[in-house]
PDB file of C-alpha atoms and ligand atoms in Angstrom:
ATOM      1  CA  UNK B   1       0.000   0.000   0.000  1.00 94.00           C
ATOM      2  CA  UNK B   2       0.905   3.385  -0.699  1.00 96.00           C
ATOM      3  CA  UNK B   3       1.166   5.875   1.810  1.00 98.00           C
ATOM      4  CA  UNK B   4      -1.339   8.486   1.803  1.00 98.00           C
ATOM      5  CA  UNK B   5       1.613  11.094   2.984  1.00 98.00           C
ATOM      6  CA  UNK B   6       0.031  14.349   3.225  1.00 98.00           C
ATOM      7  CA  UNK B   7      -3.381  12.893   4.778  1.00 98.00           C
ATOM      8  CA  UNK B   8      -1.313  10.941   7.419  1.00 98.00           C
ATOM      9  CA  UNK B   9       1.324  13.720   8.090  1.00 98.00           C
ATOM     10  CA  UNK B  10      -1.973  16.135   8.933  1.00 97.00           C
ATOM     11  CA  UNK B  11      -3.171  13.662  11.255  1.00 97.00           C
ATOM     12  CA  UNK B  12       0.091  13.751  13.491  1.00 96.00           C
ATOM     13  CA  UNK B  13      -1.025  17.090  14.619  1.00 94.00           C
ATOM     14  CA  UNK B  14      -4.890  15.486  15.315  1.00 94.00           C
ATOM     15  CA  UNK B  15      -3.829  12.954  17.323  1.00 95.00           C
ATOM     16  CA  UNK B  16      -4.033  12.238  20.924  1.00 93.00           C
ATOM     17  CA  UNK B  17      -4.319   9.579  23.256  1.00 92.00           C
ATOM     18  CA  UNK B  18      -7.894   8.602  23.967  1.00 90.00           C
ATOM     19  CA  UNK B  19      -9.152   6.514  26.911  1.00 88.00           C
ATOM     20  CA  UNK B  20     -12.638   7.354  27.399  1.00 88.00           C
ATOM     21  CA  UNK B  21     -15.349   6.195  24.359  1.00 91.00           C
ATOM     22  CA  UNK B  22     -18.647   7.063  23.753  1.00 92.00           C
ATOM     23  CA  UNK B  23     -19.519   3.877  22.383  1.00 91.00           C
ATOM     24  CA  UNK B  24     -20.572   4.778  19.245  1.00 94.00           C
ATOM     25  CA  UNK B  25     -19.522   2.167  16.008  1.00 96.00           C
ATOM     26  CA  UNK B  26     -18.179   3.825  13.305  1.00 97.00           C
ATOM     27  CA  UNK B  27     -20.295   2.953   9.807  1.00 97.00           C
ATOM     28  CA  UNK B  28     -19.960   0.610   7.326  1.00 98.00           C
ATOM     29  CA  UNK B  29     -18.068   2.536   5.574  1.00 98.00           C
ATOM     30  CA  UNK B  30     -15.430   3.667   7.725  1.00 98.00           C
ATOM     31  CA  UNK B  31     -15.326   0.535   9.537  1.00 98.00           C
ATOM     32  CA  UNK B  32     -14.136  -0.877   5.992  1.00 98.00           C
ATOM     33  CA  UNK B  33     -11.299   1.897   5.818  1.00 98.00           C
ATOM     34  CA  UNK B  34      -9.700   0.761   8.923  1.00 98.00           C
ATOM     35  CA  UNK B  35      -9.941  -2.899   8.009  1.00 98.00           C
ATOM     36  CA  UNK B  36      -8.318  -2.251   4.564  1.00 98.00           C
ATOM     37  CA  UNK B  37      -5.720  -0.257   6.313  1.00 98.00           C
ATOM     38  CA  UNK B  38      -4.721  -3.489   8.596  1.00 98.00           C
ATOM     39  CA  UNK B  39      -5.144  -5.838   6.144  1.00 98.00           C
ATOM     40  CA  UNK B  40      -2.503  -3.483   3.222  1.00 98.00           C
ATOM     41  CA  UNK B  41      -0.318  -1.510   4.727  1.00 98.00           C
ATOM     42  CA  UNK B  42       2.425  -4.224   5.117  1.00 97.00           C
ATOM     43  CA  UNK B  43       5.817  -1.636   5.437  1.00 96.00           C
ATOM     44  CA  UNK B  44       8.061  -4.546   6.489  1.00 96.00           C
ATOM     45  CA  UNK B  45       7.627  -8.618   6.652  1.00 95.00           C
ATOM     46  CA  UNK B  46       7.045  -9.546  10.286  1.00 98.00           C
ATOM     47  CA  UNK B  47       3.989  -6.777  11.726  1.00 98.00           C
ATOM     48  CA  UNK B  48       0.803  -7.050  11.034  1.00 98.00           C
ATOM     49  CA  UNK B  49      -2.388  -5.204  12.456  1.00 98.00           C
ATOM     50  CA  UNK B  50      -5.715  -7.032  13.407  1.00 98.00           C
ATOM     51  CA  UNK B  51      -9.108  -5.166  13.691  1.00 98.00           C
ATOM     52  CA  UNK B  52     -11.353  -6.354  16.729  1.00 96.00           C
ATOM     53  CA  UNK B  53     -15.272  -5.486  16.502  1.00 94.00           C
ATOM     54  CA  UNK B  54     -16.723  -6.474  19.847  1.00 86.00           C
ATOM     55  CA  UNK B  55     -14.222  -6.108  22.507  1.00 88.00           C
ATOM     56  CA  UNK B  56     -14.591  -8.383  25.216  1.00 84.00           C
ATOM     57  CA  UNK B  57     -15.189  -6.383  28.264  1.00 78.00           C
ATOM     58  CA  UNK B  58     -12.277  -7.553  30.437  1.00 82.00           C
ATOM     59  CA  UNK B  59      -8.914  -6.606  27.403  1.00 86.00           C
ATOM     60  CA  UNK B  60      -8.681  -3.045  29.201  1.00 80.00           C
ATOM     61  CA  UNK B  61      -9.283  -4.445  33.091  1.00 72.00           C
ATOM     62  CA  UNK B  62      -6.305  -3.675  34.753  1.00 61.00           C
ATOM     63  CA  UNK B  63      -5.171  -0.518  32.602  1.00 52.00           C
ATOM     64  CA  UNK B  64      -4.742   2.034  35.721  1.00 44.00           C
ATOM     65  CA  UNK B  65      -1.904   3.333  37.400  1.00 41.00           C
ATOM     66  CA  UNK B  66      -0.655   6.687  38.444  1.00 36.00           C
ATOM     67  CA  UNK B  67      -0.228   7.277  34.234  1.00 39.00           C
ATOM     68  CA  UNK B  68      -2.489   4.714  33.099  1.00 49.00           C
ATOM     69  CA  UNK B  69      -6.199   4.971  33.149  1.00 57.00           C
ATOM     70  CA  UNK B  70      -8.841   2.531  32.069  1.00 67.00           C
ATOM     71  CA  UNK B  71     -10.178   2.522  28.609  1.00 78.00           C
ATOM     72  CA  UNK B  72     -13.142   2.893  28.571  1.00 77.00           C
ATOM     73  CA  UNK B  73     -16.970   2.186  26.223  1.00 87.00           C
ATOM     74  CA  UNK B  74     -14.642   1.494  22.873  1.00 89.00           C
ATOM     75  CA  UNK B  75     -16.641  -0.190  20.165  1.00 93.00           C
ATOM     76  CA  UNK B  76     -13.365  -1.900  18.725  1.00 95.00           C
ATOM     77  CA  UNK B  77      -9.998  -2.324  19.229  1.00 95.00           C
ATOM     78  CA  UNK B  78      -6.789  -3.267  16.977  1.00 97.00           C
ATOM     79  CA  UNK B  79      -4.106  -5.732  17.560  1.00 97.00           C
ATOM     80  CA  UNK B  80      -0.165  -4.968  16.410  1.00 98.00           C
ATOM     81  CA  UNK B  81       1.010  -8.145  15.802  1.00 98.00           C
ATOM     82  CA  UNK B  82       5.113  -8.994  15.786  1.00 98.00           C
ATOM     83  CA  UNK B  83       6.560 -11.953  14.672  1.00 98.00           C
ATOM     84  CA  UNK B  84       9.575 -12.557  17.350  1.00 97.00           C
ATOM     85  CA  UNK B  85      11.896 -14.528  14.889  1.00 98.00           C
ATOM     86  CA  UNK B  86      11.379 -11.348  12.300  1.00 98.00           C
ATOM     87  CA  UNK B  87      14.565  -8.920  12.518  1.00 98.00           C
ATOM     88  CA  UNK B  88      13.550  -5.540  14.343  1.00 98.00           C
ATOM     89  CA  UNK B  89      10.334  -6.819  15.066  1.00 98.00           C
ATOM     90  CA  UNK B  90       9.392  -4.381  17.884  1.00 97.00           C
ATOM     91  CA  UNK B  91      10.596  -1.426  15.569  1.00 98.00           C
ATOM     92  CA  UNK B  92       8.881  -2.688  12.292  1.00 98.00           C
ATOM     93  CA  UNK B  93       5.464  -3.263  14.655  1.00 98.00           C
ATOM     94  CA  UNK B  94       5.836   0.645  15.974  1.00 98.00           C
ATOM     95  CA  UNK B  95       5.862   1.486  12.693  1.00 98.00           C
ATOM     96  CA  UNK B  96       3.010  -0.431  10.973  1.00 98.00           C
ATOM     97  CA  UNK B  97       0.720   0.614  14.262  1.00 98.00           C
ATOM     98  CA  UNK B  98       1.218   4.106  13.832  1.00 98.00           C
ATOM     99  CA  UNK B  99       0.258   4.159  10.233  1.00 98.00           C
ATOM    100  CA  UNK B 100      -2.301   2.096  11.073  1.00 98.00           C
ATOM    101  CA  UNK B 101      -3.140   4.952  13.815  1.00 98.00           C
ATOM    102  CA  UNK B 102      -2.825   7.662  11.972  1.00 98.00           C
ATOM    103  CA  UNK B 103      -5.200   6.419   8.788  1.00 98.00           C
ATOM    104  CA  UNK B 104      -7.824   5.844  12.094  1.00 98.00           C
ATOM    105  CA  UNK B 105      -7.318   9.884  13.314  1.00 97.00           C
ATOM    106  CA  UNK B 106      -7.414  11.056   9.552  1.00 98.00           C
ATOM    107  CA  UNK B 107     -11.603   9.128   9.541  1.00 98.00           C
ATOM    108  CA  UNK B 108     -12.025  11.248  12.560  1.00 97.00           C
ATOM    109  CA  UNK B 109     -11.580   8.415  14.988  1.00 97.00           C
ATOM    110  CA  UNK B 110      -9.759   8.582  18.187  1.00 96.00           C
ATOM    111  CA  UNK B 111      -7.055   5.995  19.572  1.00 96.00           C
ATOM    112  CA  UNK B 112      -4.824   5.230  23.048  1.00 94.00           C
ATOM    113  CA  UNK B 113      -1.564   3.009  22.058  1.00 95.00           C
ATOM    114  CA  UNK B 114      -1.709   0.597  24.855  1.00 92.00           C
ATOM    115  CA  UNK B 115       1.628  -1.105  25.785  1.00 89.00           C
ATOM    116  CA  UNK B 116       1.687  -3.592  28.471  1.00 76.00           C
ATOM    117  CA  UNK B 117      -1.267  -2.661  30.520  1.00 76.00           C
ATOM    118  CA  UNK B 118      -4.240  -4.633  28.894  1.00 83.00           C
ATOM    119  CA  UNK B 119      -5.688  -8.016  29.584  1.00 84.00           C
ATOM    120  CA  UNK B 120      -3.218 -10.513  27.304  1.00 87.00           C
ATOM    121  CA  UNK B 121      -6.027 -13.857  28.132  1.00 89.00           C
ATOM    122  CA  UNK B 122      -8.866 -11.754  26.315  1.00 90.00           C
ATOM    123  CA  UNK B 123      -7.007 -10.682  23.726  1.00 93.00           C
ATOM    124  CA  UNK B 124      -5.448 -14.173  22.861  1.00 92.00           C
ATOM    125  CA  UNK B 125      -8.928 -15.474  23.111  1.00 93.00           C
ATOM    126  CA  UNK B 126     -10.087 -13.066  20.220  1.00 93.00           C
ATOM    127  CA  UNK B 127      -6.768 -12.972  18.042  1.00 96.00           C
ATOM    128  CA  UNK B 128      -5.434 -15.604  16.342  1.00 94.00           C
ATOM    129  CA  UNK B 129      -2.164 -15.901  16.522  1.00 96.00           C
ATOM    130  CA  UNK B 130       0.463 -17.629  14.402  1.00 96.00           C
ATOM    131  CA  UNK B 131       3.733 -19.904  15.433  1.00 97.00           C
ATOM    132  CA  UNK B 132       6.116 -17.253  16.884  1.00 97.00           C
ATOM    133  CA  UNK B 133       3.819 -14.225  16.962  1.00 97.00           C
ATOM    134  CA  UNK B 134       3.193 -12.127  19.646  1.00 96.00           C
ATOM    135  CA  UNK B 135       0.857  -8.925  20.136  1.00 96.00           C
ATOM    136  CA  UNK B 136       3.093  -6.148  21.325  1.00 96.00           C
ATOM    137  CA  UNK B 137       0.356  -3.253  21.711  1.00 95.00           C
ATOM    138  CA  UNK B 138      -3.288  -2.575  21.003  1.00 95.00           C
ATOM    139  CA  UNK B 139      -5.188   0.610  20.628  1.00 96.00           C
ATOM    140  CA  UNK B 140      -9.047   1.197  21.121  1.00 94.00           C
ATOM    141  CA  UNK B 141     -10.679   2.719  18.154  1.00 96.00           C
ATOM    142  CA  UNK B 142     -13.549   4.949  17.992  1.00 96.00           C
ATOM    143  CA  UNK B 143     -15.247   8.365  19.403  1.00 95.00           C
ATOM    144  CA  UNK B 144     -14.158  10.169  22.347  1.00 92.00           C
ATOM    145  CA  UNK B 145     -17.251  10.381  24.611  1.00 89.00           C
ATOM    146  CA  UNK B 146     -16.181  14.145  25.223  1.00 88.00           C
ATOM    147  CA  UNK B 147     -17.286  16.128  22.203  1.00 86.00           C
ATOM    148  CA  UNK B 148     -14.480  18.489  22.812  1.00 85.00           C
ATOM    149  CA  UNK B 149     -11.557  15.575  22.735  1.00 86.00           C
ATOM    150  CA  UNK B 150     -13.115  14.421  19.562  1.00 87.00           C
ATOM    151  CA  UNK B 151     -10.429  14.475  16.673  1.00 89.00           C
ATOM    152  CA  UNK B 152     -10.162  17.873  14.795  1.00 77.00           C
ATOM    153  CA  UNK B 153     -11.758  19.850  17.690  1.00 72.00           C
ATOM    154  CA  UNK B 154      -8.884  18.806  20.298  1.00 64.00           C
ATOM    155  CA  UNK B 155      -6.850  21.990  22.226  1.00 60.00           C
ATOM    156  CA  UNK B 156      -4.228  19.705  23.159  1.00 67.00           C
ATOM    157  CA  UNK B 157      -1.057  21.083  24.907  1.00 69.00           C
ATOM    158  CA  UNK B 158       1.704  18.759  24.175  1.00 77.00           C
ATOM    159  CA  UNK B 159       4.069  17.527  26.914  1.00 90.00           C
ATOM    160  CA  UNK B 160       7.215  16.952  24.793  1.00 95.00           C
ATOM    161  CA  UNK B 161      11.004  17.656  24.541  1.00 96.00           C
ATOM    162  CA  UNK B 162      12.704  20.652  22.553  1.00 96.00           C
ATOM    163  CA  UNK B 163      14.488  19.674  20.003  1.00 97.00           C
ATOM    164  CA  UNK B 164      17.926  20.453  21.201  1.00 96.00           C
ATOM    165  CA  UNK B 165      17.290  18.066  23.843  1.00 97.00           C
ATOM    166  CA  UNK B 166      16.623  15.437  21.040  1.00 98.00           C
ATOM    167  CA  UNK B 167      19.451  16.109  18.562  1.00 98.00           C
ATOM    168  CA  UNK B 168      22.510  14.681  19.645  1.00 98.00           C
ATOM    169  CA  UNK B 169      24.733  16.371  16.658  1.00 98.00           C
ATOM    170  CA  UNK B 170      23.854  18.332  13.373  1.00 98.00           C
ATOM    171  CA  UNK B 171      21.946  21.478  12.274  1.00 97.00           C
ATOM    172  CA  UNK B 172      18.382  21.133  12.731  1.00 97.00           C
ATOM    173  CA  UNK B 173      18.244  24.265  10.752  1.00 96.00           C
ATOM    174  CA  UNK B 174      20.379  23.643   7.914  1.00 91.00           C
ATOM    175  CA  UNK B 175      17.672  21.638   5.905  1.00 96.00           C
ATOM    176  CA  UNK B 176      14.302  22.712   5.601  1.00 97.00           C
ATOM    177  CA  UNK B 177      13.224  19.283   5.428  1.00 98.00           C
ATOM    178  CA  UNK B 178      15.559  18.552   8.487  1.00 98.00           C
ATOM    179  CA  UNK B 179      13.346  20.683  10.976  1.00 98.00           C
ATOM    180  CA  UNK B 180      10.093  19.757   9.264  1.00 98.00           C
ATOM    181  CA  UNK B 181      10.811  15.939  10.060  1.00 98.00           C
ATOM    182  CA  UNK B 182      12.335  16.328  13.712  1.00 98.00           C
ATOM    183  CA  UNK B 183       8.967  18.566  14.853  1.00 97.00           C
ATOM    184  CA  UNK B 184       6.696  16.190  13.342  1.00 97.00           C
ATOM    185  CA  UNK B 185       8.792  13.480  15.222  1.00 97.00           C
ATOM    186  CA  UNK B 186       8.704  15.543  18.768  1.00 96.00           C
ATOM    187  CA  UNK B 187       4.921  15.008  19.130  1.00 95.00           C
ATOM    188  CA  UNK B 188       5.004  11.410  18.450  1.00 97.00           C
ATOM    189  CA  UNK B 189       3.727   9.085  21.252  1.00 96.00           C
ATOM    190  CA  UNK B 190       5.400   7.154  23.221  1.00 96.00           C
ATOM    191  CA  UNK B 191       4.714   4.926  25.991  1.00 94.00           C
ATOM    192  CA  UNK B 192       4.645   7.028  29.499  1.00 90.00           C
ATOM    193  CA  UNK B 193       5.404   9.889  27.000  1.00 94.00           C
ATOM    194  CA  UNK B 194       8.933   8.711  27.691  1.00 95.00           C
ATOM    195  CA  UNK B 195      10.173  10.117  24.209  1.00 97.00           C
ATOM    196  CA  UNK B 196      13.503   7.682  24.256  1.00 97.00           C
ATOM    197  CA  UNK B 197      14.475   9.132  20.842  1.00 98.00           C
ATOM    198  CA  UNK B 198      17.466  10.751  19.831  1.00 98.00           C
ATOM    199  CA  UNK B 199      18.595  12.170  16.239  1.00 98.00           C
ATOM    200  CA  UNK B 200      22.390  12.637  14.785  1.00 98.00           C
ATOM    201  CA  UNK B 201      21.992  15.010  11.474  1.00 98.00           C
ATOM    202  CA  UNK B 202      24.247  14.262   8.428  1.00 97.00           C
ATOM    203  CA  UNK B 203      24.429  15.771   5.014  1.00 91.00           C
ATOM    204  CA  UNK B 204      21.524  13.541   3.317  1.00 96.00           C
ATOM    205  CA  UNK B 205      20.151  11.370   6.486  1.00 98.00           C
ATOM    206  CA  UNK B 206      19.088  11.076   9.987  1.00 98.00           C
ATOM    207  CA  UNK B 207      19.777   8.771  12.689  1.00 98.00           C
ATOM    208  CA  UNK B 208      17.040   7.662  14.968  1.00 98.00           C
ATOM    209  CA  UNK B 209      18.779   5.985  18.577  1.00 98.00           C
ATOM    210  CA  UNK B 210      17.116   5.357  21.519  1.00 98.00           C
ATOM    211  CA  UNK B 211      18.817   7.205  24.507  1.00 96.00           C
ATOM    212  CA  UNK B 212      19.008   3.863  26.937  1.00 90.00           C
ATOM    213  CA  UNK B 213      18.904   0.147  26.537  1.00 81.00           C
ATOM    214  CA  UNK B 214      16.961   0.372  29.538  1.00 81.00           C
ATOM    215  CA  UNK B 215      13.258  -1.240  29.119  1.00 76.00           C
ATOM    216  CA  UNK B 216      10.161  -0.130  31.272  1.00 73.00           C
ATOM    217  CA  UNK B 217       6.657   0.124  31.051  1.00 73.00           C
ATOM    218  CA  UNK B 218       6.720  -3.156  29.466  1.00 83.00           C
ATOM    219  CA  UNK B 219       7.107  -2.126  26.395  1.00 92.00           C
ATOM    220  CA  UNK B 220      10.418  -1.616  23.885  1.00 96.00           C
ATOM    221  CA  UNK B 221      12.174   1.193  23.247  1.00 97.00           C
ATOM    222  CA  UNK B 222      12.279   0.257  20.117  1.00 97.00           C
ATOM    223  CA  UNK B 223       8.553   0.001  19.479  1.00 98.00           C
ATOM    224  CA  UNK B 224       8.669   4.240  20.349  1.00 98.00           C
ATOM    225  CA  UNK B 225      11.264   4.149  17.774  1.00 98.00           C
ATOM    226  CA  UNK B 226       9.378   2.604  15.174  1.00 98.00           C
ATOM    227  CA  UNK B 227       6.720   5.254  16.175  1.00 98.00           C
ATOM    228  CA  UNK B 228       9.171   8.016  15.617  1.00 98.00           C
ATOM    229  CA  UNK B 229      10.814   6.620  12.258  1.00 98.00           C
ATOM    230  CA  UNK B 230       7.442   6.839  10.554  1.00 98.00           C
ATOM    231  CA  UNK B 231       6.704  10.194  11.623  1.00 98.00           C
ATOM    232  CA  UNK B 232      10.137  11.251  10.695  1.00 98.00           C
ATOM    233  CA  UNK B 233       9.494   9.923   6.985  1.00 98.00           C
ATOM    234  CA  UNK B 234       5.517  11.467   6.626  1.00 98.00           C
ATOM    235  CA  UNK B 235       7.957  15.136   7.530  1.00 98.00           C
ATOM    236  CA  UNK B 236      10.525  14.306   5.439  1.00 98.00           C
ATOM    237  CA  UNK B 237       8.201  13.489   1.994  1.00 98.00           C
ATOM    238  CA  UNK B 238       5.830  15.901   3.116  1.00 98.00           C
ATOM    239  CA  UNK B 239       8.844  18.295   2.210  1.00 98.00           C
ATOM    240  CA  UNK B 240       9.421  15.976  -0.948  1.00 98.00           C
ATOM    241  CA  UNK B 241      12.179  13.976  -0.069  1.00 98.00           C
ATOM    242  CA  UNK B 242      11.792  10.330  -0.026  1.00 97.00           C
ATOM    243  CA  UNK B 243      14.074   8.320   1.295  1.00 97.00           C
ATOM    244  CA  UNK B 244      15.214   4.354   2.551  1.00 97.00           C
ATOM    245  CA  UNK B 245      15.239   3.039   6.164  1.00 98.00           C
ATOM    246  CA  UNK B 246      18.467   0.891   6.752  1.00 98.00           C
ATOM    247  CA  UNK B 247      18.490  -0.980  10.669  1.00 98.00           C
ATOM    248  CA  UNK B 248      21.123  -0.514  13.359  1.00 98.00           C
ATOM    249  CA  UNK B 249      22.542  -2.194  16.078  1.00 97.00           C
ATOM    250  CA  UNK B 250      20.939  -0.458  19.429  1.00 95.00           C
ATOM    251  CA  UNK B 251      20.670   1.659  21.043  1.00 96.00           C
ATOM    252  CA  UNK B 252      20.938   2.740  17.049  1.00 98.00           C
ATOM    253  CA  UNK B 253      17.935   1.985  15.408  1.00 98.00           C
ATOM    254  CA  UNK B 254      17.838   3.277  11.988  1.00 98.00           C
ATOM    255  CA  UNK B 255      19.147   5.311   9.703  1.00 98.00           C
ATOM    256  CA  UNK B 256      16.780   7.568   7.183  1.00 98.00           C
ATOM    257  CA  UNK B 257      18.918   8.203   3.602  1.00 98.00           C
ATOM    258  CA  UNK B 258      17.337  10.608   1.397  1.00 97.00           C
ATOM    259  CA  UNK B 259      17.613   8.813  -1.934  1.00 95.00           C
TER     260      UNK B 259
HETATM  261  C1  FMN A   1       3.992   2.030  22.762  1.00 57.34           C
HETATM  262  C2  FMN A   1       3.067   2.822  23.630  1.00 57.34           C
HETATM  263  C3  FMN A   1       2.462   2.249  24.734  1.00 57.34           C
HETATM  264  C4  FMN A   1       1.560   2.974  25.519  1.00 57.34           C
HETATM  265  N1  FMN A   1       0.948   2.351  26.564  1.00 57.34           N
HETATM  266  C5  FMN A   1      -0.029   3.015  27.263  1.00 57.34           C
HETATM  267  C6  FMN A   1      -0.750   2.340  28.285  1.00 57.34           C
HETATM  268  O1  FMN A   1      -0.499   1.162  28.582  1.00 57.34           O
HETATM  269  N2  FMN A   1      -1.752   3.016  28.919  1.00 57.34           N
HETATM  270  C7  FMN A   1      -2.049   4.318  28.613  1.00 57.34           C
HETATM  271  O2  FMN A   1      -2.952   4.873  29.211  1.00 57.34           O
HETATM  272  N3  FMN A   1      -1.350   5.003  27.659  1.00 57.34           N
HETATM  273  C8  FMN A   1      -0.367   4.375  26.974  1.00 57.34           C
HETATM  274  N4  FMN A   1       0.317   5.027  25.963  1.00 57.34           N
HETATM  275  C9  FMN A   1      -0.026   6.410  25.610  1.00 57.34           C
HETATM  276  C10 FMN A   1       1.036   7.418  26.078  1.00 57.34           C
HETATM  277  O3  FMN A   1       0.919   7.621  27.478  1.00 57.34           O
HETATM  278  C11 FMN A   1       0.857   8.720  25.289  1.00 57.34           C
HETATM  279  O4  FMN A   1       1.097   8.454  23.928  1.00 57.34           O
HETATM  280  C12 FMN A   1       1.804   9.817  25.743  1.00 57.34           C
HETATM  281  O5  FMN A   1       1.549  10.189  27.082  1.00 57.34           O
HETATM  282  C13 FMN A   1       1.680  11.057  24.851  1.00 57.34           C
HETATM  283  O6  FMN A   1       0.376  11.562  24.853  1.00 57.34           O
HETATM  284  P1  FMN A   1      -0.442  11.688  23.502  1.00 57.34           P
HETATM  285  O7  FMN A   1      -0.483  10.325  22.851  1.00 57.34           O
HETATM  286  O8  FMN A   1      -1.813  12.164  23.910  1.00 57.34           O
HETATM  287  O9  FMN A   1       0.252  12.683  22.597  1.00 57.34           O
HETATM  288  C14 FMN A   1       1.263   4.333  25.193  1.00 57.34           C
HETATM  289  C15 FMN A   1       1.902   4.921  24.095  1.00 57.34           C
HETATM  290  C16 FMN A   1       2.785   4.184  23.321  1.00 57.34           C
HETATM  291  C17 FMN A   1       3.395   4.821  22.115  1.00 57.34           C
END
């Protein structure tokens, strides 16, 4: 599948984590959307997304915590699926889930990327899982019961970095297409809005790292970084330069080469 760049680069500025739902189940029509978008947008071998109609009540039991609160009322929910033996598997599944996320805020729909805190027995129960595969995050999917969070309409104030905290060498400045990538990167989500990324600027690429090996939250580091790497590319073409992902060894992740 193609990536619809300039529909899913506007939608990184829509976005924000949802946890309460009104209930309501998106039509036919849009309900198709977000099923094509699981079933084609395929970026890398090894991540796959699964659309859930009729949650069972119990996946988001559990979700609370000082930063975590329960989901609530969602009509569906989706399933990023990694296979473990796949290389980069938790990068390449942070990637396809965030396209898959941002096609869902570009309908209008709202979304929570949910790490470790769900329910795994209800989810296993309704996804069917291959040899190997694991889920490594779900998101609810649908409308926020609060007409004001409702995509579109949102006054969100993000809590994120500057980028000179981010940007371990290089000019953000030098390229136009530089800073247009690192701010659409900086309001990326990440789990505990931990924002573990880190950038080195060359010439013709950037370097996404994560700052620690360190796990937490139960989820990767690397999954964040998958986040990032898309977001990084929808700013980059947005700006008209395409370019190819090659992997690193961590804390390295990847490095984007503007063809
Ligand atoms: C991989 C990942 C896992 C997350 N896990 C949870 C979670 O378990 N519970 C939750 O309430 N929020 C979770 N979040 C949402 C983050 O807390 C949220 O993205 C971050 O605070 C930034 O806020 P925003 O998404 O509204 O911009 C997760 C986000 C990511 C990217």
């Amino acid at each position: 599948m193609e990536i619809p760049v300039k529909s899913w680069y506007d939608a990184i500025f829509l976005r924000h984590s949802q946890r309460r739902y009104s209930g309501e189940v998106p039509d036919d029509e849009v309900t198709a959307r977000i099923e094509k978008v699981c079933n084609d947008f395929r970026p890398f071998s090894g991540a796959r997304a699964v659309l859930v109609r009729n949650p069972s009540k119990d996946v988001f039991k559990g979700a609370v915590g000082e930063l975590f609160y329960k989901v609530k009322e969602t009509p569906y929910y989706i399933a990023f699926i990694g296979d473990m033996d796949a290389p980069n598997v938790q990068t390449i599944t942070g990637y396809l889930g965030e396209g898959v996320i941002l096609e869902a805020t570009a309908l209008g729909l709202n979304t929570c990327w949910v790490g470790g805190f769900y329910r795994r027995e209800p989810v296993m129960e309704q996804v069917s899982l291959k040899d190997g595969e694991r889920v490594l995050g779900i998101t609810p999917i649908g409308y926020s019961k609060k007409e004001t969070d409702r995509v579109g309409v949102s006054s969100k104030q993000y809590r994120r970095k500057n980028l000179d905290k981010l940007v371990l060498s290089g000019d953000v400045d030098d390229k136009k297409w530089v800073r247009t990538a690192l701010e659409a990167v900086r309001i990326a989500p990440s789990a505990a809005n931990r924002q573990p990324w880190r950038f080195k600027i060359d010439r013709d690429a950037i370097t996404v790292s994560a700052n620690s090996k360190r796990e937490g939250f139960n989820v990767s580091r690397k999954l964040d970084c998958g986040i990032a790497m898309l977001h990084l590319e929808l700013g980059a073409r947005v700006e008209g330069m395409s370019g190819d992902w090659k992997f690193l060894v961590y804390p390295d992740v990847a490095i984007h080469k503007i063809k």
